[in-house]
Amino acid sequence: IFEELKKLEKLKIVSEIAASISHEVRNPLTVTRGFIQLLRESNIPDDKKEMYIRLSLEELDRAEEIITDYLTFAKPSLENVQMLELHDELQYVLKVVSPYATMNSVNIHFKSAPNLFIAGEKQKFHQCLINLAKNAIEAMPQGGDLTVNIEQEEDKAIIRIQDSGVGMTEEQLSRLGTPYYTTKEKGTGLGTMVVFSIIKVMQGEISVNSKVGEGTCFTLVFPIVSNE
Ligand code: ADP
Ligand code: MG
């Protein structure tokens, strides 16, 4: 019966979020539409043109991210489970976020351990780590350090994602991962929800340590699968 209730609750959240997603995606589309209309006009200086195009692309990326996060939350189950080598996957994710880090004066440090395999769906695992890394970078508006660590402890693989950012209060920590919880002007509050649900279906665990003004550390623990 608890399982049934949980499912109903989840369905309710999923449909509520669907409603707000339509709203959230409409904003970037409206903004982009406006820029395209502006581009139609003749004699716009090249630098203005460039700016309209850049902003349009950013807005479209945002719309895409919102949709991807929503779909993953609505359907977190894993379809193409495969062995993921943590060093390679983390390296890939850090490459993806590195332009964003550079733009925000954030230095990335990566301490890795080779040949640790866990089971999961590559794309969803990437999405989970990208959401965590982006949040870390966004928590450092003045720049700072993003440190990613991979370690083995007995039969577990441990990933630590640490930032030197603004940190969170107890109250903020307790709201983390609940729908719509965001402190950002253009935030959605979907990112950590997706992180939590992906880690759960991967049989992993996540914990957070945070101190206001000092930074935040997310710790992810996954069972190691042998590669034989
Ligand atoms: P969004 O990033 O769109 O706001 P998320 O679900 O990704 O939504 O994050 C929810 C909120 O959790 C953020 O708005 C922020 O307040 C807080 N948060 C998440 N990660 C961090 C972090 N590394 N440092 C400080 N606050 C964080
Ligand atoms: Mg986020």
PDB file of C-alpha atoms and ligand atoms in Angstrom:
ATOM      1  CA  ILE A   1       0.000   0.000   0.000  1.00  0.00           C
ATOM      2  CA  PHE A   2       2.880   2.367   0.745  1.00  0.00           C
ATOM      3  CA  GLU A   3       4.279   1.665  -2.694  1.00  0.00           C
ATOM      4  CA  GLU A   4       0.897   2.503  -4.246  1.00  0.00           C
ATOM      5  CA  LEU A   5       0.662   5.750  -2.327  1.00  0.00           C
ATOM      6  CA  LYS A   6       4.174   6.654  -3.336  1.00  0.00           C
ATOM      7  CA  LYS A   7       3.303   6.014  -6.978  1.00  0.00           C
ATOM      8  CA  LEU A   8       0.193   8.203  -6.747  1.00  0.00           C
ATOM      9  CA  GLU A   9       2.175  10.954  -5.075  1.00  0.00           C
ATOM     10  CA  LYS A  10       4.784  10.753  -7.784  1.00  0.00           C
ATOM     11  CA  LEU A  11       2.135  10.860 -10.529  1.00  0.00           C
ATOM     12  CA  LYS A  12       0.711  13.960  -8.936  1.00  0.00           C
ATOM     13  CA  ILE A  13       4.104  15.633  -8.831  1.00  0.00           C
ATOM     14  CA  VAL A  14       4.868  14.566 -12.399  1.00  0.00           C
ATOM     15  CA  SER A  15       1.670  16.131 -13.739  1.00  0.00           C
ATOM     16  CA  GLU A  16       2.084  19.285 -11.670  1.00  0.00           C
ATOM     17  CA  ILE A  17       5.558  19.649 -13.027  1.00  0.00           C
ATOM     18  CA  ALA A  18       4.361  19.074 -16.576  1.00  0.00           C
ATOM     19  CA  ALA A  19       2.141  22.121 -16.178  1.00  0.00           C
ATOM     20  CA  SER A  20       4.940  24.301 -14.905  1.00  0.00           C
ATOM     21  CA  ILE A  21       7.336  22.986 -17.560  1.00  0.00           C
ATOM     22  CA  SER A  22       5.084  24.274 -20.311  1.00  0.00           C
ATOM     23  CA  HIS A  23       5.277  27.628 -18.625  1.00  0.00           C
ATOM     24  CA  GLU A  24       9.052  27.468 -18.134  1.00  0.00           C
ATOM     25  CA  VAL A  25       9.714  26.485 -21.711  1.00  0.00           C
ATOM     26  CA  ARG A  26       7.464  29.212 -23.012  1.00  0.00           C
ATOM     27  CA  ASN A  27       9.713  31.923 -21.563  1.00  0.00           C
ATOM     28  CA  PRO A  28      12.870  31.084 -23.511  1.00  0.00           C
ATOM     29  CA  LEU A  29      10.780  30.535 -26.647  1.00  0.00           C
ATOM     30  CA  THR A  30       9.158  33.945 -26.323  1.00  0.00           C
ATOM     31  CA  VAL A  31      12.528  35.596 -25.760  1.00  0.00           C
ATOM     32  CA  THR A  32      14.040  33.816 -28.769  1.00  0.00           C
ATOM     33  CA  ARG A  33      11.108  34.770 -30.927  1.00  0.00           C
ATOM     34  CA  GLY A  34      11.678  38.394 -30.003  1.00  0.00           C
ATOM     35  CA  PHE A  35      15.343  38.237 -30.999  1.00  0.00           C
ATOM     36  CA  ILE A  36      14.537  36.637 -34.328  1.00  0.00           C
ATOM     37  CA  GLN A  37      12.055  39.382 -35.032  1.00  0.00           C
ATOM     38  CA  LEU A  38      14.723  41.976 -34.232  1.00  0.00           C
ATOM     39  CA  LEU A  39      17.136  40.249 -36.613  1.00  0.00           C
ATOM     40  CA  ARG A  40      14.700  40.772 -39.443  1.00  0.00           C
ATOM     41  CA  GLU A  41      15.142  44.499 -39.372  1.00  0.00           C
ATOM     42  CA  SER A  42      17.658  45.941 -41.770  1.00  0.00           C
ATOM     43  CA  ASN A  43      20.851  47.789 -40.827  1.00  0.00           C
ATOM     44  CA  ILE A  44      21.460  46.204 -37.433  1.00  0.00           C
ATOM     45  CA  PRO A  45      25.141  46.501 -36.535  1.00  0.00           C
ATOM     46  CA  ASP A  46      27.051  43.220 -36.664  1.00  0.00           C
ATOM     47  CA  ASP A  47      27.851  43.160 -32.947  1.00  0.00           C
ATOM     48  CA  LYS A  48      24.148  43.559 -32.081  1.00  0.00           C
ATOM     49  CA  LYS A  49      23.299  40.759 -34.492  1.00  0.00           C
ATOM     50  CA  GLU A  50      25.922  38.542 -32.886  1.00  0.00           C
ATOM     51  CA  MET A  51      24.473  39.291 -29.461  1.00  0.00           C
ATOM     52  CA  TYR A  52      20.892  38.484 -30.493  1.00  0.00           C
ATOM     53  CA  ILE A  53      22.038  35.185 -31.941  1.00  0.00           C
ATOM     54  CA  ARG A  54      24.104  34.290 -28.883  1.00  0.00           C
ATOM     55  CA  LEU A  55      21.234  35.077 -26.513  1.00  0.00           C
ATOM     56  CA  SER A  56      18.779  33.133 -28.665  1.00  0.00           C
ATOM     57  CA  LEU A  57      21.016  30.080 -28.625  1.00  0.00           C
ATOM     58  CA  GLU A  58      21.395  30.351 -24.841  1.00  0.00           C
ATOM     59  CA  GLU A  59      17.649  30.530 -24.396  1.00  0.00           C
ATOM     60  CA  LEU A  60      17.089  27.547 -26.682  1.00  0.00           C
ATOM     61  CA  ASP A  61      19.683  25.548 -24.727  1.00  0.00           C
ATOM     62  CA  ARG A  62      17.828  26.400 -21.560  1.00  0.00           C
ATOM     63  CA  ALA A  63      14.523  25.219 -22.998  1.00  0.00           C
ATOM     64  CA  GLU A  64      16.187  21.984 -24.042  1.00  0.00           C
ATOM     65  CA  GLU A  65      17.705  21.447 -20.596  1.00  0.00           C
ATOM     66  CA  ILE A  66      14.375  21.963 -18.889  1.00  0.00           C
ATOM     67  CA  ILE A  67      12.735  19.379 -21.127  1.00  0.00           C
ATOM     68  CA  THR A  68      15.549  16.843 -20.672  1.00  0.00           C
ATOM     69  CA  ASP A  69      15.446  17.221 -16.884  1.00  0.00           C
ATOM     70  CA  TYR A  70      11.694  16.839 -16.860  1.00  0.00           C
ATOM     71  CA  LEU A  71      11.672  13.726 -19.013  1.00  0.00           C
ATOM     72  CA  THR A  72      14.321  12.118 -16.846  1.00  0.00           C
ATOM     73  CA  PHE A  73      12.384  12.863 -13.696  1.00  0.00           C
ATOM     74  CA  ALA A  74       9.163  11.518 -15.204  1.00  0.00           C
ATOM     75  CA  LYS A  75      10.927   8.347 -16.285  1.00  0.00           C
ATOM     76  CA  PRO A  76      14.070   7.769 -14.253  1.00  0.00           C
ATOM     77  CA  SER A  77      14.276   4.028 -14.922  1.00  0.00           C
ATOM     78  CA  LEU A  78      17.367   2.805 -16.704  1.00  0.00           C
ATOM     79  CA  GLU A  79      17.026   1.418 -20.189  1.00  0.00           C
ATOM     80  CA  ASN A  80      20.488   0.821 -21.584  1.00  0.00           C
ATOM     81  CA  VAL A  81      22.406  -0.207 -18.537  1.00  0.00           C
ATOM     82  CA  GLN A  82      26.089  -0.611 -19.193  1.00  0.00           C
ATOM     83  CA  MET A  83      29.382  -0.617 -17.369  1.00  0.00           C
ATOM     84  CA  LEU A  84      30.624   2.889 -16.802  1.00  0.00           C
ATOM     85  CA  GLU A  85      34.274   3.536 -16.109  1.00  0.00           C
ATOM     86  CA  LEU A  86      34.235   6.437 -13.674  1.00  0.00           C
ATOM     87  CA  HIS A  87      37.445   8.129 -14.754  1.00  0.00           C
ATOM     88  CA  ASP A  88      36.325   8.343 -18.395  1.00  0.00           C
ATOM     89  CA  GLU A  89      32.801   9.465 -17.566  1.00  0.00           C
ATOM     90  CA  LEU A  90      33.908  12.150 -15.120  1.00  0.00           C
ATOM     91  CA  GLN A  91      36.560  13.353 -17.528  1.00  0.00           C
ATOM     92  CA  TYR A  92      33.919  13.684 -20.218  1.00  0.00           C
ATOM     93  CA  VAL A  93      31.535  15.584 -17.941  1.00  0.00           C
ATOM     94  CA  LEU A  94      34.259  17.984 -16.807  1.00  0.00           C
ATOM     95  CA  LYS A  95      35.105  18.663 -20.435  1.00  0.00           C
ATOM     96  CA  VAL A  96      31.472  19.500 -21.117  1.00  0.00           C
ATOM     97  CA  VAL A  97      31.238  21.974 -18.228  1.00  0.00           C
ATOM     98  CA  SER A  98      34.712  23.468 -18.582  1.00  0.00           C
ATOM     99  CA  PRO A  99      33.690  26.388 -20.859  1.00  0.00           C
ATOM    100  CA  TYR A 100      31.010  27.258 -18.296  1.00  0.00           C
ATOM    101  CA  ALA A 101      33.595  27.050 -15.502  1.00  0.00           C
ATOM    102  CA  THR A 102      36.032  29.265 -17.385  1.00  0.00           C
ATOM    103  CA  MET A 103      33.302  31.804 -18.043  1.00  0.00           C
ATOM    104  CA  ASN A 104      32.686  31.948 -14.277  1.00  0.00           C
ATOM    105  CA  SER A 105      36.377  32.036 -13.226  1.00  0.00           C
ATOM    106  CA  VAL A 106      36.127  28.584 -11.719  1.00  0.00           C
ATOM    107  CA  ASN A 107      39.168  26.289 -11.709  1.00  0.00           C
ATOM    108  CA  ILE A 108      38.517  22.580 -12.045  1.00  0.00           C
ATOM    109  CA  HIS A 109      40.645  20.049 -10.143  1.00  0.00           C
ATOM    110  CA  PHE A 110      40.276  16.371 -10.865  1.00  0.00           C
ATOM    111  CA  LYS A 111      41.706  13.582  -8.708  1.00  0.00           C
ATOM    112  CA  SER A 112      40.849  10.254 -10.168  1.00  0.00           C
ATOM    113  CA  ALA A 113      41.282   6.534  -9.723  1.00  0.00           C
ATOM    114  CA  PRO A 114      41.383   4.264 -12.774  1.00  0.00           C
ATOM    115  CA  ASN A 115      39.361   1.134 -13.522  1.00  0.00           C
ATOM    116  CA  LEU A 116      36.376   1.637 -11.263  1.00  0.00           C
ATOM    117  CA  PHE A 117      33.260   0.334 -12.970  1.00  0.00           C
ATOM    118  CA  ILE A 118      29.677   0.995 -11.945  1.00  0.00           C
ATOM    119  CA  ALA A 119      26.390   0.089 -13.649  1.00  0.00           C
ATOM    120  CA  GLY A 120      24.150   2.714 -15.185  1.00  0.00           C
ATOM    121  CA  GLU A 121      22.846   4.483 -18.233  1.00  0.00           C
ATOM    122  CA  LYS A 122      25.580   6.680 -19.635  1.00  0.00           C
ATOM    123  CA  GLN A 123      23.439   9.629 -20.674  1.00  0.00           C
ATOM    124  CA  LYS A 124      21.509   9.815 -17.431  1.00  0.00           C
ATOM    125  CA  PHE A 125      24.676   9.503 -15.392  1.00  0.00           C
ATOM    126  CA  HIS A 126      26.146  12.379 -17.411  1.00  0.00           C
ATOM    127  CA  GLN A 127      23.030  14.443 -16.864  1.00  0.00           C
ATOM    128  CA  CYS A 128      23.235  13.837 -13.127  1.00  0.00           C
ATOM    129  CA  LEU A 129      26.890  14.888 -12.911  1.00  0.00           C
ATOM    130  CA  ILE A 130      26.414  17.867 -15.218  1.00  0.00           C
ATOM    131  CA  ASN A 131      23.572  19.124 -13.019  1.00  0.00           C
ATOM    132  CA  LEU A 132      25.769  18.814  -9.929  1.00  0.00           C
ATOM    133  CA  ALA A 133      28.754  20.483 -11.584  1.00  0.00           C
ATOM    134  CA  LYS A 134      26.625  23.330 -12.944  1.00  0.00           C
ATOM    135  CA  ASN A 135      25.115  23.967  -9.532  1.00  0.00           C
ATOM    136  CA  ALA A 136      28.601  23.998  -8.033  1.00  0.00           C
ATOM    137  CA  ILE A 137      29.784  26.546 -10.600  1.00  0.00           C
ATOM    138  CA  GLU A 138      26.674  28.667 -10.139  1.00  0.00           C
ATOM    139  CA  ALA A 139      27.337  28.666  -6.372  1.00  0.00           C
ATOM    140  CA  MET A 140      30.617  30.526  -7.059  1.00  0.00           C
ATOM    141  CA  PRO A 141      29.591  33.833  -8.641  1.00  0.00           C
ATOM    142  CA  GLN A 142      32.978  35.297  -7.700  1.00  0.00           C
ATOM    143  CA  GLY A 143      34.840  32.295  -9.094  1.00  0.00           C
ATOM    144  CA  GLY A 144      36.527  29.560  -7.068  1.00  0.00           C
ATOM    145  CA  ASP A 145      37.478  25.897  -7.137  1.00  0.00           C
ATOM    146  CA  LEU A 146      35.511  22.901  -8.270  1.00  0.00           C
ATOM    147  CA  THR A 147      37.193  19.751  -7.000  1.00  0.00           C
ATOM    148  CA  VAL A 148      36.143  16.334  -8.190  1.00  0.00           C
ATOM    149  CA  ASN A 149      37.478  13.234  -6.525  1.00  0.00           C
ATOM    150  CA  ILE A 150      37.076   9.558  -7.316  1.00  0.00           C
ATOM    151  CA  GLU A 151      38.015   7.008  -4.696  1.00  0.00           C
ATOM    152  CA  GLN A 152      37.461   3.385  -3.861  1.00  0.00           C
ATOM    153  CA  GLU A 153      36.367   2.221  -0.431  1.00  0.00           C
ATOM    154  CA  GLU A 154      36.027  -1.533  -0.262  1.00  0.00           C
ATOM    155  CA  ASP A 155      33.336  -2.496  -2.798  1.00  0.00           C
ATOM    156  CA  LYS A 156      32.090   1.063  -3.246  1.00  0.00           C
ATOM    157  CA  ALA A 157      33.096   3.814  -5.617  1.00  0.00           C
ATOM    158  CA  ILE A 158      32.950   7.296  -4.157  1.00  0.00           C
ATOM    159  CA  ILE A 159      32.635  10.523  -6.107  1.00  0.00           C
ATOM    160  CA  ARG A 160      33.038  13.820  -4.304  1.00  0.00           C
ATOM    161  CA  ILE A 161      32.024  17.063  -5.941  1.00  0.00           C
ATOM    162  CA  GLN A 162      33.205  19.985  -3.887  1.00  0.00           C
ATOM    163  CA  ASP A 163      32.844  23.695  -4.474  1.00  0.00           C
ATOM    164  CA  SER A 164      34.148  26.753  -2.652  1.00  0.00           C
ATOM    165  CA  GLY A 165      30.873  28.583  -3.132  1.00  0.00           C
ATOM    166  CA  VAL A 166      28.132  30.233  -1.114  1.00  0.00           C
ATOM    167  CA  GLY A 167      27.046  27.065   0.718  1.00  0.00           C
ATOM    168  CA  MET A 168      23.607  26.277   2.093  1.00  0.00           C
ATOM    169  CA  THR A 169      21.816  26.700   5.429  1.00  0.00           C
ATOM    170  CA  GLU A 170      20.157  23.739   7.186  1.00  0.00           C
ATOM    171  CA  GLU A 171      16.812  24.959   5.880  1.00  0.00           C
ATOM    172  CA  GLN A 172      18.074  25.165   2.302  1.00  0.00           C
ATOM    173  CA  LEU A 173      19.644  21.718   2.613  1.00  0.00           C
ATOM    174  CA  SER A 174      16.343  20.228   3.718  1.00  0.00           C
ATOM    175  CA  ARG A 175      14.562  21.661   0.671  1.00  0.00           C
ATOM    176  CA  LEU A 176      17.161  20.404  -1.769  1.00  0.00           C
ATOM    177  CA  GLY A 177      15.648  18.054  -4.348  1.00  0.00           C
ATOM    178  CA  THR A 178      12.043  19.041  -3.720  1.00  0.00           C
ATOM    179  CA  PRO A 179      10.104  20.254  -6.775  1.00  0.00           C
ATOM    180  CA  TYR A 180      10.555  23.901  -7.775  1.00  0.00           C
ATOM    181  CA  TYR A 181      13.019  24.660  -5.004  1.00  0.00           C
ATOM    182  CA  THR A 182      15.356  27.247  -6.474  1.00  0.00           C
ATOM    183  CA  THR A 183      17.122  30.371  -5.269  1.00  0.00           C
ATOM    184  CA  LYS A 184      18.069  31.460  -8.795  1.00  0.00           C
ATOM    185  CA  GLU A 185      16.380  34.047 -10.957  1.00  0.00           C
ATOM    186  CA  LYS A 186      16.282  31.712 -13.941  1.00  0.00           C
ATOM    187  CA  GLY A 187      16.332  28.489 -11.928  1.00  0.00           C
ATOM    188  CA  THR A 188      13.896  25.611 -12.245  1.00  0.00           C
ATOM    189  CA  GLY A 189      14.553  23.506  -9.165  1.00  0.00           C
ATOM    190  CA  LEU A 190      14.533  20.444 -11.406  1.00  0.00           C
ATOM    191  CA  GLY A 191      18.278  19.802 -11.402  1.00  0.00           C
ATOM    192  CA  THR A 192      18.724  18.195  -8.000  1.00  0.00           C
ATOM    193  CA  MET A 193      15.414  16.368  -8.265  1.00  0.00           C
ATOM    194  CA  VAL A 194      16.788  14.643 -11.324  1.00  0.00           C
ATOM    195  CA  VAL A 195      20.109  13.990  -9.586  1.00  0.00           C
ATOM    196  CA  PHE A 196      18.396  12.266  -6.664  1.00  0.00           C
ATOM    197  CA  SER A 197      16.166  10.111  -8.860  1.00  0.00           C
ATOM    198  CA  ILE A 198      18.983   9.001 -11.163  1.00  0.00           C
ATOM    199  CA  ILE A 199      21.233   8.046  -8.253  1.00  0.00           C
ATOM    200  CA  LYS A 200      18.392   6.088  -6.706  1.00  0.00           C
ATOM    201  CA  VAL A 201      17.735   3.983  -9.796  1.00  0.00           C
ATOM    202  CA  MET A 202      21.491   3.351 -10.035  1.00  0.00           C
ATOM    203  CA  GLN A 203      21.385   1.916  -6.468  1.00  0.00           C
ATOM    204  CA  GLY A 204      23.603   4.724  -5.344  1.00  0.00           C
ATOM    205  CA  GLU A 205      23.509   7.025  -2.372  1.00  0.00           C
ATOM    206  CA  ILE A 206      23.990  10.742  -2.132  1.00  0.00           C
ATOM    207  CA  SER A 207      24.811  12.946   0.815  1.00  0.00           C
ATOM    208  CA  VAL A 208      25.533  16.639   1.137  1.00  0.00           C
ATOM    209  CA  ASN A 209      27.783  18.623   3.408  1.00  0.00           C
ATOM    210  CA  SER A 210      27.555  22.363   3.280  1.00  0.00           C
ATOM    211  CA  LYS A 211      28.641  25.432   5.171  1.00  0.00           C
ATOM    212  CA  VAL A 212      27.401  28.923   4.412  1.00  0.00           C
ATOM    213  CA  GLY A 213      30.215  31.023   3.001  1.00  0.00           C
ATOM    214  CA  GLU A 214      32.591  28.058   2.695  1.00  0.00           C
ATOM    215  CA  GLY A 215      31.131  25.697   0.150  1.00  0.00           C
ATOM    216  CA  THR A 216      29.359  22.463  -0.483  1.00  0.00           C
ATOM    217  CA  CYS A 217      30.404  18.872  -1.001  1.00  0.00           C
ATOM    218  CA  PHE A 218      28.160  16.291  -2.651  1.00  0.00           C
ATOM    219  CA  THR A 219      29.207  12.686  -2.004  1.00  0.00           C
ATOM    220  CA  LEU A 220      27.963   9.954  -4.322  1.00  0.00           C
ATOM    221  CA  VAL A 221      28.449   6.291  -3.444  1.00  0.00           C
ATOM    222  CA  PHE A 222      27.882   3.482  -5.965  1.00  0.00           C
ATOM    223  CA  PRO A 223      28.399  -0.262  -5.792  1.00  0.00           C
ATOM    224  CA  ILE A 224      31.354  -1.319  -7.895  1.00  0.00           C
ATOM    225  CA  VAL A 225      30.583  -3.970 -10.484  1.00  0.00           C
ATOM    226  CA  SER A 226      33.462  -6.177 -11.473  1.00  0.00           C
ATOM    227  CA  ASN A 227      34.401  -6.038 -15.116  1.00  0.00           C
ATOM    228  CA  GLU A 228      34.574  -9.762 -15.707  1.00  0.00           C
TER     229      GLU A 228
HETATM  230  P1  ADP B   1      18.321  25.339 -10.077  1.00  0.00           P
HETATM  231  O1  ADP B   1      19.792  25.126 -10.310  1.00  0.00           O
HETATM  232  O2  ADP B   1      17.555  25.512 -11.340  1.00  0.00           O
HETATM  233  O3  ADP B   1      18.045  26.415  -9.061  1.00  0.00           O
HETATM  234  P2  ADP B   1      18.512  22.804  -8.755  1.00  0.00           P
HETATM  235  O4  ADP B   1      17.503  21.766  -8.406  1.00  0.00           O
HETATM  236  O5  ADP B   1      19.660  22.389  -9.591  1.00  0.00           O
HETATM  237  O6  ADP B   1      17.718  23.988  -9.438  1.00  0.00           O
HETATM  238  O7  ADP B   1      19.058  23.420  -7.403  1.00  0.00           O
HETATM  239  C1  ADP B   1      18.128  23.886  -6.434  1.00  0.00           C
HETATM  240  C2  ADP B   1      18.756  24.869  -5.474  1.00  0.00           C
HETATM  241  O8  ADP B   1      19.675  24.200  -4.604  1.00  0.00           O
HETATM  242  C3  ADP B   1      19.583  25.968  -6.126  1.00  0.00           C
HETATM  243  O9  ADP B   1      18.784  27.049  -6.565  1.00  0.00           O
HETATM  244  C4  ADP B   1      20.524  26.351  -4.997  1.00  0.00           C
HETATM  245  O10 ADP B   1      19.906  27.264  -4.114  1.00  0.00           O
HETATM  246  C5  ADP B   1      20.728  25.054  -4.235  1.00  0.00           C
HETATM  247  N1  ADP B   1      22.017  24.415  -4.567  1.00  0.00           N
HETATM  248  C6  ADP B   1      22.212  23.322  -5.342  1.00  0.00           C
HETATM  249  N2  ADP B   1      23.522  23.005  -5.433  1.00  0.00           N
HETATM  250  C7  ADP B   1      24.184  23.931  -4.701  1.00  0.00           C
HETATM  251  C8  ADP B   1      25.574  24.156  -4.389  1.00  0.00           C
HETATM  252  N3  ADP B   1      26.553  23.369  -4.877  1.00  0.00           N
HETATM  253  N4  ADP B   1      25.882  25.209  -3.586  1.00  0.00           N
HETATM  254  C9  ADP B   1      24.905  26.008  -3.090  1.00  0.00           C
HETATM  255  N5  ADP B   1      23.596  25.850  -3.340  1.00  0.00           N
HETATM  256  C10 ADP B   1      23.226  24.828  -4.140  1.00  0.00           C
HETATM  257 MG    MG B   2      20.677  23.479 -11.202  1.00  0.00          MG
END
